[in-house]
């Protein structure tokens, strides 16, 4: 059997738990608890320890939650920073003025431009309506582009002539 005075001293003076006392004396936890219940101040001490443990638990839980929130916030901030960087890159790429080369411009607008040999320029023909704001009124053309313009114009004229000739031949 274990000494009641020793259990009392360990629990109330040394502030040890029932499990620690049981381990030190070499008895079960239930035996230590049974001995402690004989003391009138045991219930009060037990309640005090419960409150103390609850406060400690709440503090540890609060710290854990705080750490978890900080980690989540850091992850969110990282995601937001990444998204903002992507948005910045996209805005930069979208804001860069994209221009057509003279050659591509001429090819896309061949029906609306005519060559002016006097100025060596290709000029927009107003017969087709108003000129779109993003198209230049005239384009200075390098001789190689001019040759391409002539060849491309001839190709289109040939295709028109071929299709008209085919239509006449088929309709007869």
mmCIF file of C-alpha atoms in Angstrom:
data_model
loop_
_atom_site.group_PDB
_atom_site.id
_atom_site.type_symbol
_atom_site.label_atom_id
_atom_site.label_comp_id
_atom_site.label_asym_id
_atom_site.label_seq_id
_atom_site.Cartn_x
_atom_site.Cartn_y
_atom_site.Cartn_z
ATOM 1 C CA UNK A 1 0.000 0.000 0.000
ATOM 2 C CA UNK A 2 1.147 3.596 -0.532
ATOM 3 C CA UNK A 3 1.677 6.349 1.986
ATOM 4 C CA UNK A 4 -1.177 8.921 2.108
ATOM 5 C CA UNK A 5 1.138 11.702 3.317
ATOM 6 C CA UNK A 6 3.511 11.147 0.399
ATOM 7 C CA UNK A 7 0.601 11.258 -2.115
ATOM 8 C CA UNK A 8 -0.713 14.416 -0.431
ATOM 9 C CA UNK A 9 2.698 16.135 -0.583
ATOM 10 C CA UNK A 10 3.284 15.185 -4.215
ATOM 11 C CA UNK A 11 -0.167 16.303 -5.355
ATOM 12 C CA UNK A 12 -0.755 19.463 -3.304
ATOM 13 C CA UNK A 13 2.762 20.713 -2.641
ATOM 14 C CA UNK A 14 4.752 19.442 -5.626
ATOM 15 C CA UNK A 15 1.748 20.007 -7.965
ATOM 16 C CA UNK A 16 2.265 16.663 -9.689
ATOM 17 C CA UNK A 17 -0.520 14.921 -11.625
ATOM 18 C CA UNK A 18 -2.121 11.628 -10.632
ATOM 19 C CA UNK A 19 -0.311 9.854 -13.471
ATOM 20 C CA UNK A 20 3.079 11.224 -12.395
ATOM 21 C CA UNK A 21 2.447 10.238 -8.762
ATOM 22 C CA UNK A 22 1.328 6.735 -9.784
ATOM 23 C CA UNK A 23 4.499 6.283 -11.833
ATOM 24 C CA UNK A 24 6.734 7.502 -8.998
ATOM 25 C CA UNK A 25 5.113 5.387 -6.263
ATOM 26 C CA UNK A 26 4.533 2.350 -8.444
ATOM 27 C CA UNK A 27 0.734 2.050 -8.189
ATOM 28 C CA UNK A 28 -2.148 2.606 -10.564
ATOM 29 C CA UNK A 29 -3.611 6.006 -11.332
ATOM 30 C CA UNK A 30 -6.957 4.855 -9.919
ATOM 31 C CA UNK A 31 -5.301 3.992 -6.574
ATOM 32 C CA UNK A 32 -3.776 7.498 -6.345
ATOM 33 C CA UNK A 33 -7.150 9.055 -7.213
ATOM 34 C CA UNK A 34 -8.875 6.970 -4.522
ATOM 35 C CA UNK A 35 -6.390 8.186 -1.895
ATOM 36 C CA UNK A 36 -6.738 11.835 -2.978
ATOM 37 C CA UNK A 37 -10.545 11.707 -2.728
ATOM 38 C CA UNK A 38 -10.161 11.211 1.016
ATOM 39 C CA UNK A 39 -8.798 14.764 1.380
ATOM 40 C CA UNK A 40 -11.410 17.564 1.573
ATOM 41 C CA UNK A 41 -9.341 20.038 -0.481
ATOM 42 C CA UNK A 42 -8.966 17.566 -3.396
ATOM 43 C CA UNK A 43 -12.141 18.682 -5.256
ATOM 44 C CA UNK A 44 -11.107 22.330 -5.063
ATOM 45 C CA UNK A 45 -7.564 21.575 -6.261
ATOM 46 C CA UNK A 46 -8.892 19.394 -9.052
ATOM 47 C CA UNK A 47 -11.138 22.251 -10.283
ATOM 48 C CA UNK A 48 -8.227 24.702 -10.119
ATOM 49 C CA UNK A 49 -6.065 22.370 -12.215
ATOM 50 C CA UNK A 50 -8.923 21.893 -14.703
ATOM 51 C CA UNK A 51 -9.261 25.654 -15.123
ATOM 52 C CA UNK A 52 -5.495 26.033 -15.428
ATOM 53 C CA UNK A 53 -5.363 23.289 -18.077
ATOM 54 C CA UNK A 54 -8.290 24.845 -19.932
ATOM 55 C CA UNK A 55 -6.555 28.235 -20.003
ATOM 56 C CA UNK A 56 -3.321 26.592 -21.202
ATOM 57 C CA UNK A 57 -5.221 24.584 -23.822
ATOM 58 C CA UNK A 58 -7.053 27.676 -25.067
ATOM 59 C CA UNK A 59 -3.774 29.580 -25.282
ATOM 60 C CA UNK A 60 -2.084 26.752 -27.209
ATOM 61 C CA UNK A 61 -5.107 26.373 -29.481
ATOM 62 C CA UNK A 62 -5.149 30.129 -30.074
ATOM 63 C CA UNK A 63 -1.457 30.073 -30.975
ATOM 64 C CA UNK A 64 -2.008 27.115 -33.306
ATOM 65 C CA UNK A 65 -4.931 28.838 -35.032
ATOM 66 C CA UNK A 66 -2.928 32.064 -35.258
ATOM 67 C CA UNK A 67 0.007 30.229 -36.882
ATOM 68 C CA UNK A 68 -2.339 28.423 -39.266
ATOM 69 C CA UNK A 69 -4.035 31.693 -40.278
ATOM 70 C CA UNK A 70 -0.666 33.363 -40.815
ATOM 71 C CA UNK A 71 0.414 30.467 -43.035
ATOM 72 C CA UNK A 72 -2.862 30.640 -45.003
ATOM 73 C CA UNK A 73 -2.518 34.425 -45.312
ATOM 74 C CA UNK A 74 1.044 34.041 -46.615
ATOM 75 C CA UNK A 75 -0.170 31.484 -49.165
ATOM 76 C CA UNK A 76 -3.032 33.785 -50.216
ATOM 77 C CA UNK A 77 -0.673 36.741 -50.499
ATOM 78 C CA UNK A 78 1.639 34.609 -52.634
ATOM 79 C CA UNK A 79 -1.256 33.627 -54.887
ATOM 80 C CA UNK A 80 -2.464 37.210 -55.098
ATOM 81 C CA UNK A 81 1.055 38.424 -55.898
ATOM 82 C CA UNK A 82 1.321 35.772 -58.621
ATOM 83 C CA UNK A 83 -2.055 36.728 -60.062
ATOM 84 C CA UNK A 84 -1.132 40.411 -59.990
ATOM 85 C CA UNK A 85 2.126 39.658 -61.805
ATOM 86 C CA UNK A 86 0.220 37.707 -64.466
ATOM 87 C CA UNK A 87 -2.254 40.562 -64.774
ATOM 88 C CA UNK A 88 0.613 43.050 -65.135
ATOM 89 C CA UNK A 89 2.244 40.897 -67.818
ATOM 90 C CA UNK A 90 -1.038 40.498 -69.674
ATOM 91 C CA UNK A 91 -1.754 44.218 -69.459
ATOM 92 C CA UNK A 92 1.702 44.981 -70.817
ATOM 93 C CA UNK A 93 1.354 42.523 -73.682
ATOM 94 C CA UNK A 94 -2.119 43.800 -74.526
ATOM 95 C CA UNK A 95 -1.084 47.449 -74.371
ATOM 96 C CA UNK A 96 1.800 47.055 -76.796
ATOM 97 C CA UNK A 97 0.672 48.601 -80.031
ATOM 98 C CA UNK A 98 0.656 45.932 -82.683
ATOM 99 C CA UNK A 99 1.263 47.245 -86.178
ATOM 100 C CA UNK A 100 1.097 45.525 -89.509
ATOM 101 C CA UNK A 101 4.048 45.635 -91.813
ATOM 102 C CA UNK A 102 3.522 47.628 -94.977
ATOM 103 C CA UNK A 103 3.372 44.416 -96.955
ATOM 104 C CA UNK A 104 0.723 42.844 -94.709
ATOM 105 C CA UNK A 105 -1.235 46.083 -94.745
ATOM 106 C CA UNK A 106 -1.224 46.237 -98.522
ATOM 107 C CA UNK A 107 -2.220 42.592 -98.851
ATOM 108 C CA UNK A 108 -5.119 43.008 -96.445
ATOM 109 C CA UNK A 109 -6.385 46.205 -98.082
ATOM 110 C CA UNK A 110 -5.505 45.683 -101.762
ATOM 111 C CA UNK A 111 -8.987 46.624 -102.944
ATOM 112 C CA UNK A 112 -8.954 49.912 -101.040
ATOM 113 C CA UNK A 113 -5.543 51.216 -102.105
ATOM 114 C CA UNK A 114 -4.130 52.332 -105.462
ATOM 115 C CA UNK A 115 -0.588 53.095 -106.487
ATOM 116 C CA UNK A 116 0.449 56.694 -107.179
ATOM 117 C CA UNK A 117 3.623 56.525 -109.272
ATOM 118 C CA UNK A 118 4.265 60.260 -108.911
ATOM 119 C CA UNK A 119 4.812 60.044 -105.127
ATOM 120 C CA UNK A 120 5.727 56.354 -105.031
ATOM 121 C CA UNK A 121 3.001 55.822 -102.475
ATOM 122 C CA UNK A 122 -0.002 53.604 -102.118
ATOM 123 C CA UNK A 123 -3.029 55.771 -101.315
ATOM 124 C CA UNK A 124 -6.395 54.834 -99.856
ATOM 125 C CA UNK A 125 -9.246 55.181 -102.369
ATOM 126 C CA UNK A 126 -12.178 57.061 -100.894
ATOM 127 C CA UNK A 127 -14.609 55.465 -103.389
ATOM 128 C CA UNK A 128 -15.135 52.548 -100.998
ATOM 129 C CA UNK A 129 -16.367 54.671 -98.145
ATOM 130 C CA UNK A 130 -14.668 56.203 -95.171
ATOM 131 C CA UNK A 131 -11.214 55.057 -94.294
ATOM 132 C CA UNK A 132 -11.053 53.119 -91.005
ATOM 133 C CA UNK A 133 -9.201 55.041 -88.315
ATOM 134 C CA UNK A 134 -6.544 52.381 -87.867
ATOM 135 C CA UNK A 135 -5.531 52.390 -91.546
ATOM 136 C CA UNK A 136 -3.096 54.992 -92.868
ATOM 137 C CA UNK A 137 -4.220 57.331 -95.638
ATOM 138 C CA UNK A 138 -1.121 56.528 -97.632
ATOM 139 C CA UNK A 139 1.900 54.279 -97.335
ATOM 140 C CA UNK A 140 5.373 54.928 -98.661
ATOM 141 C CA UNK A 141 6.419 51.772 -100.372
ATOM 142 C CA UNK A 142 9.837 50.298 -100.886
ATOM 143 C CA UNK A 143 10.464 49.050 -104.424
ATOM 144 C CA UNK A 144 10.421 45.382 -103.335
ATOM 145 C CA UNK A 145 7.061 45.866 -101.641
ATOM 146 C CA UNK A 146 5.839 47.733 -104.685
ATOM 147 C CA UNK A 147 6.708 44.753 -106.887
ATOM 148 C CA UNK A 148 4.857 42.486 -104.482
ATOM 149 C CA UNK A 149 1.891 44.860 -104.610
ATOM 150 C CA UNK A 150 1.855 44.739 -108.429
ATOM 151 C CA UNK A 151 2.206 40.941 -108.494
ATOM 152 C CA UNK A 152 -0.491 40.517 -105.875
ATOM 153 C CA UNK A 153 -2.817 42.906 -107.715
ATOM 154 C CA UNK A 154 -2.235 41.034 -110.977
ATOM 155 C CA UNK A 155 -2.904 37.717 -109.258
ATOM 156 C CA UNK A 156 -6.219 39.004 -107.910
ATOM 157 C CA UNK A 157 -7.171 40.449 -111.313
ATOM 158 C CA UNK A 158 -6.304 37.133 -112.970
ATOM 159 C CA UNK A 159 -8.426 35.245 -110.454
ATOM 160 C CA UNK A 160 -11.331 37.629 -111.078
ATOM 161 C CA UNK A 161 -10.945 37.254 -114.860
ATOM 162 C CA UNK A 162 -10.723 33.453 -114.526
ATOM 163 C CA UNK A 163 -13.842 33.268 -112.382
ATOM 164 C CA UNK A 164 -15.758 35.603 -114.735
ATOM 165 C CA UNK A 165 -14.618 33.600 -117.770
ATOM 166 C CA UNK A 166 -15.559 30.335 -116.068
ATOM 167 C CA UNK A 167 -18.994 31.722 -115.215
ATOM 168 C CA UNK A 168 -19.561 32.810 -118.849
ATOM 169 C CA UNK A 169 -18.399 29.451 -120.161
ATOM 170 C CA UNK A 170 -20.598 27.512 -117.732
ATOM 171 C CA UNK A 171 -23.656 29.660 -118.379
ATOM 172 C CA UNK A 172 -23.574 28.971 -122.150
#
